CSV table of C-alpha atoms in Angstrom, one decimal:
chain,number,residue,atom,x,y,z
S,1,MET,CA,-0.1,0.1,0.1
S,2,VAL,CA,1.4,3.3,-0.5
S,3,VAL,CA,0.7,5.9,2.2
S,4,CYS,CA,1.6,9.2,3.4
S,5,SER,CA,2.3,10.1,7.3
S,6,ARG,CA,-0.9,11.6,7.8
S,7,ALA,CA,-2.9,9.7,10.6
S,8,PRO,CA,-6.0,8.7,8.8
S,9,ILE,CA,-4.1,6.7,6.3
S,10,GLY,CA,-2.3,5.2,9.0
S,11,ILE,CA,-5.3,4.2,10.9
S,12,PHE,CA,-6.7,2.6,7.8
S,13,THR,CA,-3.1,0.9,7.1
S,14,ARG,CA,-3.3,-0.8,10.9
S,15,ARG,CA,-7.0,-1.5,10.8
S,16,LEU,CA,-6.7,-3.4,7.1
S,17,VAL,CA,-3.8,-5.5,8.7
S,18,ALA,CA,-5.1,-6.3,11.5
S,19,SER,CA,-8.5,-7.2,10.1
S,20,ASN,CA,-9.2,-11.1,10.8
S,21,VAL,CA,-13.2,-10.8,10.4
S,22,LEU,CA,-15.2,-11.2,6.7
S,23,LEU,CA,-17.2,-8.5,5.5
S,24,SER,CA,-20.5,-8.7,8.0
S,25,SER,CA,-22.9,-7.7,5.5
S,26,ALA,CA,-21.5,-9.7,2.7
S,27,ARG,CA,-21.4,-12.8,4.9
S,28,LEU,CA,-25.3,-12.4,6.1
S,29,THR,CA,-26.2,-12.1,2.7
S,30,ALA,CA,-24.2,-15.1,1.5
S,31,ALA,CA,-25.0,-17.2,4.6
S,32,SER,CA,-28.6,-17.4,2.8
S,33,SER,CA,-27.6,-17.3,-0.3
S,34,PRO,CA,-28.3,-20.3,-3.1
S,35,THR,CA,-24.4,-20.1,-3.9
S,36,SER,CA,-23.9,-20.2,-0.4
S,37,GLN,CA,-25.9,-23.6,0.0
S,38,SER,CA,-24.4,-25.0,-3.0
S,39,PHE,CA,-21.0,-24.6,-2.3
S,40,ARG,CA,-22.0,-26.3,0.8
S,41,ARG,CA,-23.5,-29.0,-0.8
S,42,SER,CA,-20.6,-29.3,-3.5
S,43,PHE,CA,-18.2,-29.4,-0.3
S,44,ARG,CA,-20.3,-32.2,1.4
S,45,SER,CA,-20.3,-34.7,-1.9
S,46,ALA,CA,-16.3,-33.8,-2.8
S,47,SER,CA,-15.6,-34.9,1.1
S,48,ARG,CA,-17.3,-38.1,0.5
S,49,ALA,CA,-16.2,-39.1,-2.7
S,50,SER,CA,-12.4,-38.0,-2.4
S,51,THR,CA,-9.9,-39.9,-0.4
S,52,HIS,CA,-7.2,-37.6,-1.3
S,53,ARG,CA,-4.8,-36.5,1.4
S,54,VAL,CA,-5.8,-33.1,3.1
S,55,PRO,CA,-3.8,-30.3,0.8
S,56,ASP,CA,-1.5,-28.4,2.7
S,57,PHE,CA,-1.4,-25.7,-0.1
S,58,ALA,CA,-3.9,-23.2,-2.0
S,59,PHE,CA,-5.0,-20.8,-4.9
S,60,ALA,CA,-5.3,-17.3,-5.7
S,61,PHE,CA,-6.8,-16.4,-8.8
S,62,ASP,CA,-7.2,-12.8,-10.1
S,63,ILE,CA,-10.5,-12.9,-12.7
S,64,ASP,CA,-10.2,-10.6,-15.5
S,65,GLY,CA,-7.8,-11.9,-18.1
S,66,VAL,CA,-7.8,-15.3,-16.0
S,67,LEU,CA,-10.9,-16.9,-15.4
S,68,LEU,CA,-13.4,-14.0,-17.4
S,69,ARG,CA,-12.6,-11.8,-20.6
S,70,SER,CA,-15.2,-9.1,-20.0
S,71,ALA,CA,-18.1,-11.2,-19.1
S,72,THR,CA,-17.2,-14.5,-21.0
S,73,PRO,CA,-15.8,-17.3,-19.4
S,74,ILE,CA,-12.0,-18.0,-20.5
S,75,PRO,CA,-12.0,-21.6,-21.9
S,76,GLY,CA,-10.6,-24.2,-18.9
S,77,ALA,CA,-11.4,-21.5,-16.1
S,78,HIS,CA,-14.5,-24.2,-15.3
S,79,GLU,CA,-12.7,-27.0,-15.5
S,80,ALA,CA,-9.9,-25.7,-13.2
S,81,LEU,CA,-12.1,-24.3,-10.2
S,82,SER,CA,-14.4,-27.5,-10.5
S,83,GLN,CA,-11.6,-29.4,-10.4
S,84,LEU,CA,-10.2,-27.8,-7.3
S,85,GLN,CA,-13.4,-28.1,-5.5
S,86,HIS,CA,-13.8,-31.5,-5.9
S,87,ALA,CA,-10.3,-32.2,-5.1
S,88,LYS,CA,-11.1,-30.0,-1.6
S,89,ILE,CA,-8.3,-27.5,-2.6
S,90,PRO,CA,-8.9,-24.4,-1.0
S,91,PHE,CA,-9.1,-21.0,-3.4
S,92,ILE,CA,-9.9,-17.5,-3.0
S,93,LEU,CA,-10.6,-15.3,-6.0
S,94,LEU,CA,-8.2,-12.0,-5.6
S,95,THR,CA,-9.4,-8.6,-7.6
S,96,ASN,CA,-8.6,-5.3,-8.2
S,97,GLY,CA,-11.9,-4.9,-10.1
S,98,GLY,CA,-14.8,-3.8,-8.5
S,99,GLY,CA,-18.2,-1.5,-8.8
S,100,LYS,CA,-20.6,-4.1,-7.2
S,101,HIS,CA,-21.1,-5.6,-3.9
S,102,GLU,CA,-19.5,-8.6,-3.4
S,103,SER,CA,-22.5,-10.5,-3.0
S,104,GLU,CA,-24.2,-9.3,-6.4
S,105,ARG,CA,-20.7,-10.0,-7.8
S,106,VAL,CA,-20.2,-13.3,-6.4
S,107,ALA,CA,-23.4,-14.7,-7.7
S,108,GLU,CA,-22.8,-13.2,-11.4
S,109,LEU,CA,-19.4,-15.3,-11.3
S,110,SER,CA,-21.0,-18.4,-10.0
S,111,ASP,CA,-23.5,-18.4,-13.2
S,112,LYS,CA,-20.8,-17.3,-15.5
S,113,LEU,CA,-18.1,-20.2,-14.5
S,114,ARG,CA,-20.7,-22.7,-13.7
S,115,VAL,CA,-18.7,-23.0,-10.3
S,116,PRO,CA,-20.7,-22.5,-6.6
S,117,LEU,CA,-18.9,-20.1,-5.0
S,118,ASP,CA,-18.9,-17.9,-1.6
S,119,VAL,CA,-18.2,-14.5,-0.6
S,120,GLY,CA,-15.9,-15.7,2.0
S,121,MET,CA,-13.9,-16.8,-1.0
S,122,PHE,CA,-14.0,-13.6,-2.9
S,123,ILE,CA,-12.0,-9.9,-2.6
S,124,GLN,CA,-12.4,-7.2,-4.5
S,125,SER,CA,-10.4,-4.0,-4.4
S,126,HIS,CA,-12.8,-2.1,-2.5
S,127,THR,CA,-13.6,-4.7,-0.1
S,128,PRO,CA,-11.3,-3.3,2.8
S,129,PHE,CA,-13.1,0.2,2.5
S,130,ALA,CA,-15.8,-1.5,4.7
S,131,ALA,CA,-13.4,-1.5,7.6
S,132,LEU,CA,-13.8,2.2,7.5
S,133,ALA,CA,-17.5,2.2,8.3
S,134,ASP,CA,-17.6,0.3,11.4
S,135,GLU,CA,-19.1,2.3,13.8
S,136,ASN,CA,-16.7,1.0,16.9
S,137,ALA,CA,-13.5,1.6,14.8
S,138,GLU,CA,-11.0,4.2,15.5
S,139,GLY,CA,-11.5,7.3,12.9
S,140,SER,CA,-14.9,5.8,11.9
S,141,LEU,CA,-16.1,7.4,8.6
S,142,ARG,CA,-19.3,6.0,9.2
S,143,ASP,CA,-21.6,9.0,10.0
S,144,LYS,CA,-19.4,11.3,7.9
S,145,CYS,CA,-19.7,12.5,4.5
S,146,VAL,CA,-17.8,10.8,2.0
S,147,LEU,CA,-17.6,11.5,-1.7
S,148,VAL,CA,-17.8,8.2,-3.9
S,149,ILE,CA,-15.8,8.0,-7.4
S,150,GLY,CA,-16.3,5.7,-10.3
S,151,GLY,CA,-18.4,2.8,-11.2
S,152,ASP,CA,-21.3,2.7,-13.3
S,153,GLY,CA,-24.2,4.9,-12.5
S,154,ASP,CA,-25.3,5.1,-8.5
S,155,LYS,CA,-23.8,1.5,-8.1
S,156,CYS,CA,-21.0,2.4,-6.1
S,157,ARG,CA,-22.9,4.2,-3.6
S,158,THR,CA,-25.0,1.6,-3.1
S,159,VAL,CA,-21.8,-0.6,-2.5
S,160,ALA,CA,-20.6,2.2,0.2
S,161,GLU,CA,-23.9,2.3,1.7
S,162,GLN,CA,-24.0,-1.6,2.2
S,163,TYR,CA,-20.4,-1.4,3.7
S,164,GLY,CA,-22.3,1.0,6.0
S,165,PHE,CA,-21.5,4.1,5.4
S,166,ARG,CA,-24.4,6.5,5.9
S,167,ASN,CA,-23.5,9.9,3.8
S,168,VAL,CA,-22.6,9.0,0.7
S,169,ILE,CA,-22.7,11.7,-2.1
S,170,LEU,CA,-21.4,11.1,-6.1
S,171,PRO,CA,-20.0,13.7,-8.4
S,172,ALA,CA,-23.3,13.5,-10.1
S,173,ASP,CA,-25.2,15.0,-7.0
S,174,ILE,CA,-22.6,17.8,-6.6
S,175,ILE,CA,-22.7,18.5,-10.8
S,176,THR,CA,-26.6,18.4,-11.0
S,177,ALA,CA,-27.0,20.9,-7.9
S,178,HIS,CA,-24.3,23.0,-9.3
S,179,PRO,CA,-23.7,23.0,-12.9
S,180,THR,CA,-21.5,25.8,-13.3
S,181,LEU,CA,-18.8,23.9,-11.0
S,182,TRP,CA,-18.3,22.4,-14.4
S,183,PRO,CA,-19.1,24.1,-17.3
S,184,PHE,CA,-18.4,21.6,-20.0
S,185,ALA,CA,-20.5,19.0,-18.2
S,186,LYS,CA,-23.8,20.9,-19.5
S,187,ALA,CA,-24.5,17.8,-22.1
S,188,LEU,CA,-24.4,15.3,-19.6
S,189,ILE,CA,-26.4,17.1,-16.4
S,190,PRO,CA,-29.4,15.3,-17.9
S,191,HIS,CA,-28.0,11.6,-17.5
S,192,TYR,CA,-26.6,12.8,-14.1
S,193,ALA,CA,-29.9,13.6,-12.7
S,194,GLN,CA,-31.2,10.4,-13.0
S,195,ILE,CA,-28.9,9.2,-10.6
S,196,ALA,CA,-28.3,12.2,-8.6
S,197,ARG,CA,-29.8,12.8,-4.9
S,198,PRO,CA,-30.2,16.5,-2.9
S,199,LEU,CA,-27.0,17.3,-1.3
S,200,PRO,CA,-26.9,17.4,2.2
S,201,ARG,CA,-25.9,21.1,2.3
S,202,PRO,CA,-25.4,23.3,-1.0
S,203,ILE,CA,-22.4,24.8,-1.7
S,204,ASN,CA,-22.0,28.0,-0.1
S,205,PHE,CA,-19.3,30.5,-1.2
S,206,ALA,CA,-20.7,33.5,1.3
S,207,ASP,CA,-20.8,31.6,4.5
S,208,PRO,CA,-18.5,28.2,4.4
S,209,ASP,CA,-19.7,27.4,7.7
S,210,THR,CA,-22.9,26.4,6.2
S,211,SER,CA,-21.3,24.5,2.9
S,212,LEU,CA,-21.0,21.3,1.7
S,213,LYS,CA,-18.2,19.3,3.7
S,214,ILE,CA,-16.5,16.4,2.4
S,215,ASP,CA,-14.6,14.0,5.0
S,216,ALA,CA,-13.1,11.4,2.4
S,217,VAL,CA,-12.8,10.7,-1.1
S,218,PHE,CA,-12.9,6.8,-2.3
S,219,VAL,CA,-11.9,6.1,-5.9
S,220,PHE,CA,-14.1,2.8,-5.5
S,221,ASN,CA,-13.8,1.9,-9.4
S,222,ASP,CA,-12.4,3.0,-12.5
S,223,PRO,CA,-13.8,6.5,-13.3
S,224,ARG,CA,-16.4,7.2,-16.1
S,225,ASP,CA,-16.2,11.0,-16.4
S,226,TRP,CA,-12.3,11.7,-15.8
S,227,ALA,CA,-13.0,15.4,-16.2
S,228,LEU,CA,-15.1,16.1,-14.1
S,229,ASP,CA,-13.9,13.6,-11.3
S,230,THR,CA,-10.4,15.7,-11.6
S,231,GLN,CA,-12.1,18.9,-11.2
S,232,ILE,CA,-14.0,17.8,-7.9
S,233,ILE,CA,-11.3,16.0,-6.2
S,234,LEU,CA,-8.9,19.2,-7.2
S,235,ASP,CA,-11.5,21.4,-5.4
S,236,VAL,CA,-11.8,19.1,-2.4
S,237,LEU,CA,-7.6,18.6,-2.2
S,238,LEU,CA,-7.4,22.4,-2.3
S,239,SER,CA,-10.1,23.6,0.1
S,240,LYS,CA,-9.9,24.5,3.7
S,241,ARG,CA,-10.9,21.2,5.6
S,242,GLY,CA,-12.5,20.0,2.8
S,243,ILE,CA,-15.3,22.6,2.0
S,244,MET,CA,-16.5,23.5,-1.2
S,245,GLY,CA,-15.8,26.4,-2.5
S,246,THR,CA,-13.0,27.4,-0.5
S,247,LEU,CA,-9.5,27.5,-0.8
S,248,SER,CA,-6.7,27.0,1.7
S,249,SER,CA,-4.8,29.9,2.8
S,250,ARG,CA,-1.7,27.5,3.3
S,251,ASN,CA,-1.7,26.1,-0.6
S,252,GLY,CA,2.0,27.4,-1.6
S,253,ASP,CA,3.4,28.0,1.7
S,254,SER,CA,6.9,27.2,1.6
S,255,SER,CA,7.5,27.1,5.1
S,256,LEU,CA,5.1,24.1,5.4
S,257,PRO,CA,5.7,20.6,4.7
S,258,ASN,CA,4.8,19.7,1.3
S,259,ARG,CA,4.4,23.6,0.4
S,260,GLY,CA,1.0,24.0,2.5
S,261,PHE,CA,-0.6,21.4,0.2
S,262,GLN,CA,-2.9,18.9,1.9
S,263,GLN,CA,-1.8,20.6,5.3
S,264,ASP,CA,-5.2,22.1,6.3
S,265,GLY,CA,-7.5,19.2,7.6
S,266,GLN,CA,-8.2,18.3,3.9
S,267,PRO,CA,-10.0,14.8,3.9
S,268,THR,CA,-8.1,11.6,2.8
S,269,LEU,CA,-7.9,10.7,-0.6
S,270,TYR,CA,-8.0,6.7,-1.4
S,271,PHE,CA,-7.9,4.8,-4.6
S,272,SER,CA,-8.6,1.2,-4.6
S,273,ASN,CA,-6.3,-0.4,-7.1
S,274,PRO,CA,-3.3,1.1,-8.9
S,275,ASP,CA,-4.0,-0.9,-12.3
S,276,LEU,CA,-2.6,1.1,-15.2
S,277,TRP,CA,-4.0,-1.7,-17.5
S,278,TRP,CA,-6.7,-4.2,-17.6
S,279,ALA,CA,-8.1,-7.2,-19.8
S,280,ALA,CA,-11.3,-6.2,-21.2
S,281,GLU,CA,-13.4,-7.2,-24.1
S,282,TYR,CA,-11.3,-5.2,-26.7
S,283,ALA,CA,-8.4,-7.2,-27.9
S,284,LEU,CA,-5.6,-4.8,-26.4
S,285,PRO,CA,-5.6,-3.8,-22.7
S,286,ARG,CA,-7.5,-0.8,-21.8
S,287,LEU,CA,-6.7,1.9,-19.0
S,288,GLY,CA,-7.7,1.4,-15.8
S,289,GLN,CA,-8.1,3.2,-12.4
S,290,GLY,CA,-4.1,3.3,-12.5
S,291,GLY,CA,-4.3,5.6,-15.8
S,292,PHE,CA,-6.9,8.0,-14.0
S,293,ARG,CA,-4.4,8.4,-11.1
S,294,GLU,CA,-1.6,9.0,-13.5
S,295,ALA,CA,-3.4,11.8,-15.1
S,296,PHE,CA,-4.9,13.3,-12.0
S,297,GLU,CA,-1.3,13.5,-10.5
S,298,GLY,CA,-0.1,15.2,-13.6
S,299,VAL,CA,-2.8,17.7,-13.2
S,300,TRP,CA,-2.1,18.0,-9.5
S,301,SER,CA,1.7,18.8,-10.3
S,302,ALA,CA,0.8,21.4,-13.1
S,303,VAL,CA,-1.5,23.2,-10.4
S,304,THR,CA,0.8,22.7,-7.3
S,305,GLY,CA,4.5,22.7,-8.9
S,306,GLY,CA,4.8,19.0,-8.2
S,307,SER,CA,8.1,17.6,-7.3
S,308,ALA,CA,10.0,20.1,-8.8
S,309,GLN,CA,8.6,22.5,-5.8
S,310,GLY,CA,8.9,19.4,-3.1
S,311,VAL,CA,4.8,18.7,-4.0
S,312,GLU,CA,3.9,15.6,-3.8
S,313,LEU,CA,-0.4,14.2,-4.0
S,314,GLN,CA,-0.7,12.6,-0.3
S,315,LYS,CA,-3.0,9.3,-0.8
S,316,ALA,CA,-3.3,6.1,0.1
S,317,ILE,CA,-3.8,3.3,-2.4
S,318,ILE,CA,-4.5,-0.4,-2.1
S,319,GLY,CA,-5.3,-3.6,-3.6
S,320,LYS,CA,-2.4,-5.6,-5.7
S,321,PRO,CA,0.6,-5.3,-5.4
S,322,TYR,CA,0.6,-4.0,-2.0
S,323,HIS,CA,1.6,-6.0,0.8
S,324,ALA,CA,-1.3,-5.1,3.0
S,325,THR,CA,-4.0,-6.4,0.7
S,326,TYR,CA,-2.1,-9.6,0.4
S,327,GLU,CA,-1.9,-10.4,3.8
S,328,TYR,CA,-5.7,-9.2,3.7
S,329,ALA,CA,-6.0,-11.9,1.1
S,330,GLU,CA,-4.1,-14.4,3.1
S,331,LYS,CA,-6.1,-13.9,6.1
S,332,ARG,CA,-9.6,-14.6,4.2
S,333,LEU,CA,-7.8,-17.2,2.6
S,334,ARG,CA,-6.9,-19.1,5.8
S,335,GLN,CA,-10.3,-18.3,7.2
S,336,HIS,CA,-11.8,-20.1,3.6
S,337,ARG,CA,-9.6,-23.1,4.2
S,338,GLN,CA,-10.2,-23.6,8.0
S,339,GLN,CA,-14.0,-23.8,7.2
S,340,LEU,CA,-13.4,-25.7,4.4
S,341,LEU,CA,-11.4,-28.4,5.8
S,342,SER,CA,-13.5,-28.2,9.4
S,343,GLY,CA,-13.3,-32.1,10.8
S,344,HIS,CA,-10.5,-32.8,9.1
S,345,ASN,CA,-6.8,-32.8,10.2
S,346,SER,CA,-5.1,-30.2,8.2
S,347,ALA,CA,-1.4,-29.2,8.2
S,348,GLU,CA,-0.2,-25.6,8.2
S,349,LEU,CA,-1.2,-24.0,5.0
S,350,ARG,CA,2.5,-24.0,3.0
S,351,SER,CA,2.2,-22.5,-0.5
S,352,VAL,CA,-0.2,-20.4,-2.2
S,353,TYR,CA,-0.3,-20.3,-6.3
S,354,MET,CA,-1.0,-16.7,-7.2
S,355,VAL,CA,-2.5,-17.0,-10.9
S,356,GLY,CA,-2.8,-13.7,-12.8
S,357,ASP,CA,-2.5,-12.1,-16.2
S,358,ASN,CA,-1.1,-8.7,-14.9
S,359,PRO,CA,2.9,-9.0,-14.4
S,360,GLU,CA,2.9,-5.3,-12.5
S,361,SER,CA,0.0,-6.0,-10.0
S,362,ASP,CA,-0.2,-10.2,-9.5
S,363,ILE,CA,3.2,-11.3,-10.3
S,364,ARG,CA,4.9,-8.2,-8.8
S,365,GLY,CA,2.8,-8.5,-5.5
S,366,ALA,CA,3.3,-12.3,-5.3
S,367,ASN,CA,6.7,-12.4,-5.9
S,368,ASP,CA,7.2,-9.6,-3.3
S,369,TYR,CA,4.8,-10.8,-0.5
S,370,ARG,CA,6.4,-12.1,2.8
S,371,SER,CA,3.6,-13.9,4.4
S,372,PRO,CA,3.5,-13.0,8.3
S,373,PHE,CA,2.1,-16.7,8.4
S,374,GLY,CA,5.1,-18.5,6.9
S,375,SER,CA,3.3,-19.8,3.6
S,376,LYS,CA,5.5,-19.2,0.5
S,377,TRP,CA,3.2,-17.6,-2.5
S,378,HIS,CA,4.2,-18.8,-6.0
S,379,SER,CA,3.6,-16.3,-9.1
S,380,MET,CA,1.9,-17.5,-12.4
S,381,LEU,CA,1.5,-16.0,-15.2
S,382,VAL,CA,-1.0,-16.5,-18.3
S,383,ARG,CA,-1.4,-15.0,-21.6
S,384,THR,CA,-4.9,-14.8,-21.7
S,385,GLY,CA,-5.3,-11.1,-20.7
S,386,VAL,CA,-2.9,-8.3,-20.2
S,387,PHE,CA,0.3,-10.2,-20.7
S,388,CYS,CA,0.2,-11.6,-24.3
S,389,GLY,CA,4.0,-12.4,-24.9
S,390,GLY,CA,7.3,-10.9,-24.4
S,391,THR,CA,9.4,-10.2,-21.4
S,392,PRO,CA,7.3,-9.4,-18.5
S,393,MET,CA,8.5,-6.3,-16.6
S,394,HIS,CA,8.1,-8.9,-12.9
S,395,GLU,CA,9.5,-12.4,-13.8
S,396,PRO,CA,6.9,-15.0,-12.5
S,397,GLN,CA,8.0,-18.4,-11.5
S,398,ALA,CA,6.6,-20.0,-14.5
S,399,ILE,CA,4.6,-18.7,-17.5
S,400,PHE,CA,1.1,-20.7,-18.9
S,401,GLU,CA,-1.2,-20.5,-21.9
S,402,ASP,CA,-4.2,-20.5,-19.6
S,403,VAL,CA,-5.5,-21.0,-16.1
S,404,ARG,CA,-6.4,-24.6,-17.1
S,405,ALA,CA,-2.5,-25.4,-17.4
S,406,ALA,CA,-1.2,-23.4,-14.7
S,407,VAL,CA,-3.6,-25.2,-12.3
S,408,GLN,CA,-2.1,-28.8,-13.7
S,409,TRP,CA,1.4,-27.9,-13.2
S,410,ALA,CA,1.1,-26.6,-9.6
S,411,LEU,CA,-0.9,-29.9,-9.0
S,412,LEU,CA,1.9,-31.9,-10.5
S,413,ARG,CA,4.5,-30.2,-8.8
S,414,GLU,CA,2.5,-30.9,-5.6
S,415,ASN,CA,2.5,-34.6,-6.6
S,416,HIS,CA,-1.3,-34.5,-5.6
S,417,GLU,CA,-3.5,-36.4,-8.0
S,418,ALA,CA,-6.5,-34.3,-7.9
S,419,ASP,CA,-9.8,-36.5,-9.9
S,420,ARG,CA,-10.2,-35.0,-13.3
S,421,SER,CA,-13.5,-36.5,-13.8
S,422,SER,CA,-15.2,-33.4,-12.2
S,423,THR,CA,-14.3,-31.0,-15.0
S,424,ASP,CA,-16.4,-32.7,-17.5
S,425,THR,CA,-19.7,-31.5,-15.4
C-alpha cells in the first residue's frame, strides 16, 4: 500500500492489516444465498467422494484476464475451478476489479463460471474500505460525508451504503446541484440527474460554515468521467478542511510541509487499486484506475508545482501488488480453508499459487509478498489477459497459456492427483 504519514491513512493501514473478520454484510447475505448453500453441498459431496490427502497448499486467482474476458469465461476456467473444488483444494478470487457488492459479484461469477462460489472466497479492490464504516473503529467514517468516485451509474454509492456508510455523495449529486462547477458537463447533466440525490448541504461561497463538507474521497472503481471527477477532487484537495467552495490559505506556503498543500484538514484521498491496464473485451489492454490516477497526478503537479517544488499528492492506494492487500487476502484464504476443511486434521498452509495475467500487480505482488504466517507464494502468469507475450517486467515462477494449464502444473508440482472427472460436468 502506498501511504503518506497522515494519521487517517495510518489508521486505515493498521485496521486493514489487523482485520481478521469477513465483511459482515456480505457474510449475512451469502449465508442465506443459494450460491452459498450450493457451495456447502458441493463440498460435502466432494468430501464423501475424495480420499486424497488434505492439501497444505492453495490457490489465489485474479479474475479479469484469467477466468473471464469481460463477461465471457476463458476456456478452461470452469474446469480448473471445478477440479480444485472436487479435490477439496482451497482457493480464493483476488481481483483489483469492483464496482458491485461482493454478494452480487459472486452470484454473477458462480453463474458465468458454472462453479458454486461463496463471498468468503472473494476479495475485490474496495472490499477493505468496509473497515472504515465500522462504527466501533478508530476514525470511523460511518456517519461522515464521503465522496465516492467511479463505477456505473450509482452502483458504487449502493455498495458504500451496504458497507455501512450513511452519508454518501457522488459527483453526479454535486454537478446536478451546481452545474457551473464544470461548464463542459452541460450535455451530461440530464444523465447525471437520473442518479443524483439532493446534497446534504449546498456549496455556499458566502457562508463556508454552512457549505458542503467532504470528509473522505474514495475512488471505488474506474472513473467514467475523468474531467468532472478530476475537477471535483482537485477542488476538495485545495479546500480548507474539505469545505467545498473554499481555498486553503496554506496552499503554496513554503514554510509548511508539502508547501502547505493538503496541510489544512483536507480529507484523505483513497484509491482502491493501482492498475494502469486491465483486460477487457477489446483485443488490447485498456486503461484502468491507475491511468486515471496518473492523469490526476499530472494535473496536481501542474497546479501545485509538483516534485520540482517539493510537492507530492498525498494519498492511500490499496489493491494488488501492495503487501497489506496480500496479507488481508491471505487471512481471508486461511479463514476459508479452515471452514472448508472443518473436521479434518489439516496441516499448516505451506504454499499459495497466485495465478494472474498482470505482471505489475499479480506477479509483482506475489513475488514481493512475505507472509507473516510462513507460507510461500508462487507467481504464475497466464497469456489470456494483459500479458500476451514478450519479457514481463516482473518475472513469474512460470508462464502458461491459460489458467487450466497453470493449475495442472501446480498439482503436478505438489504431487497431488486431483480427480479430473469433475471437470467434465
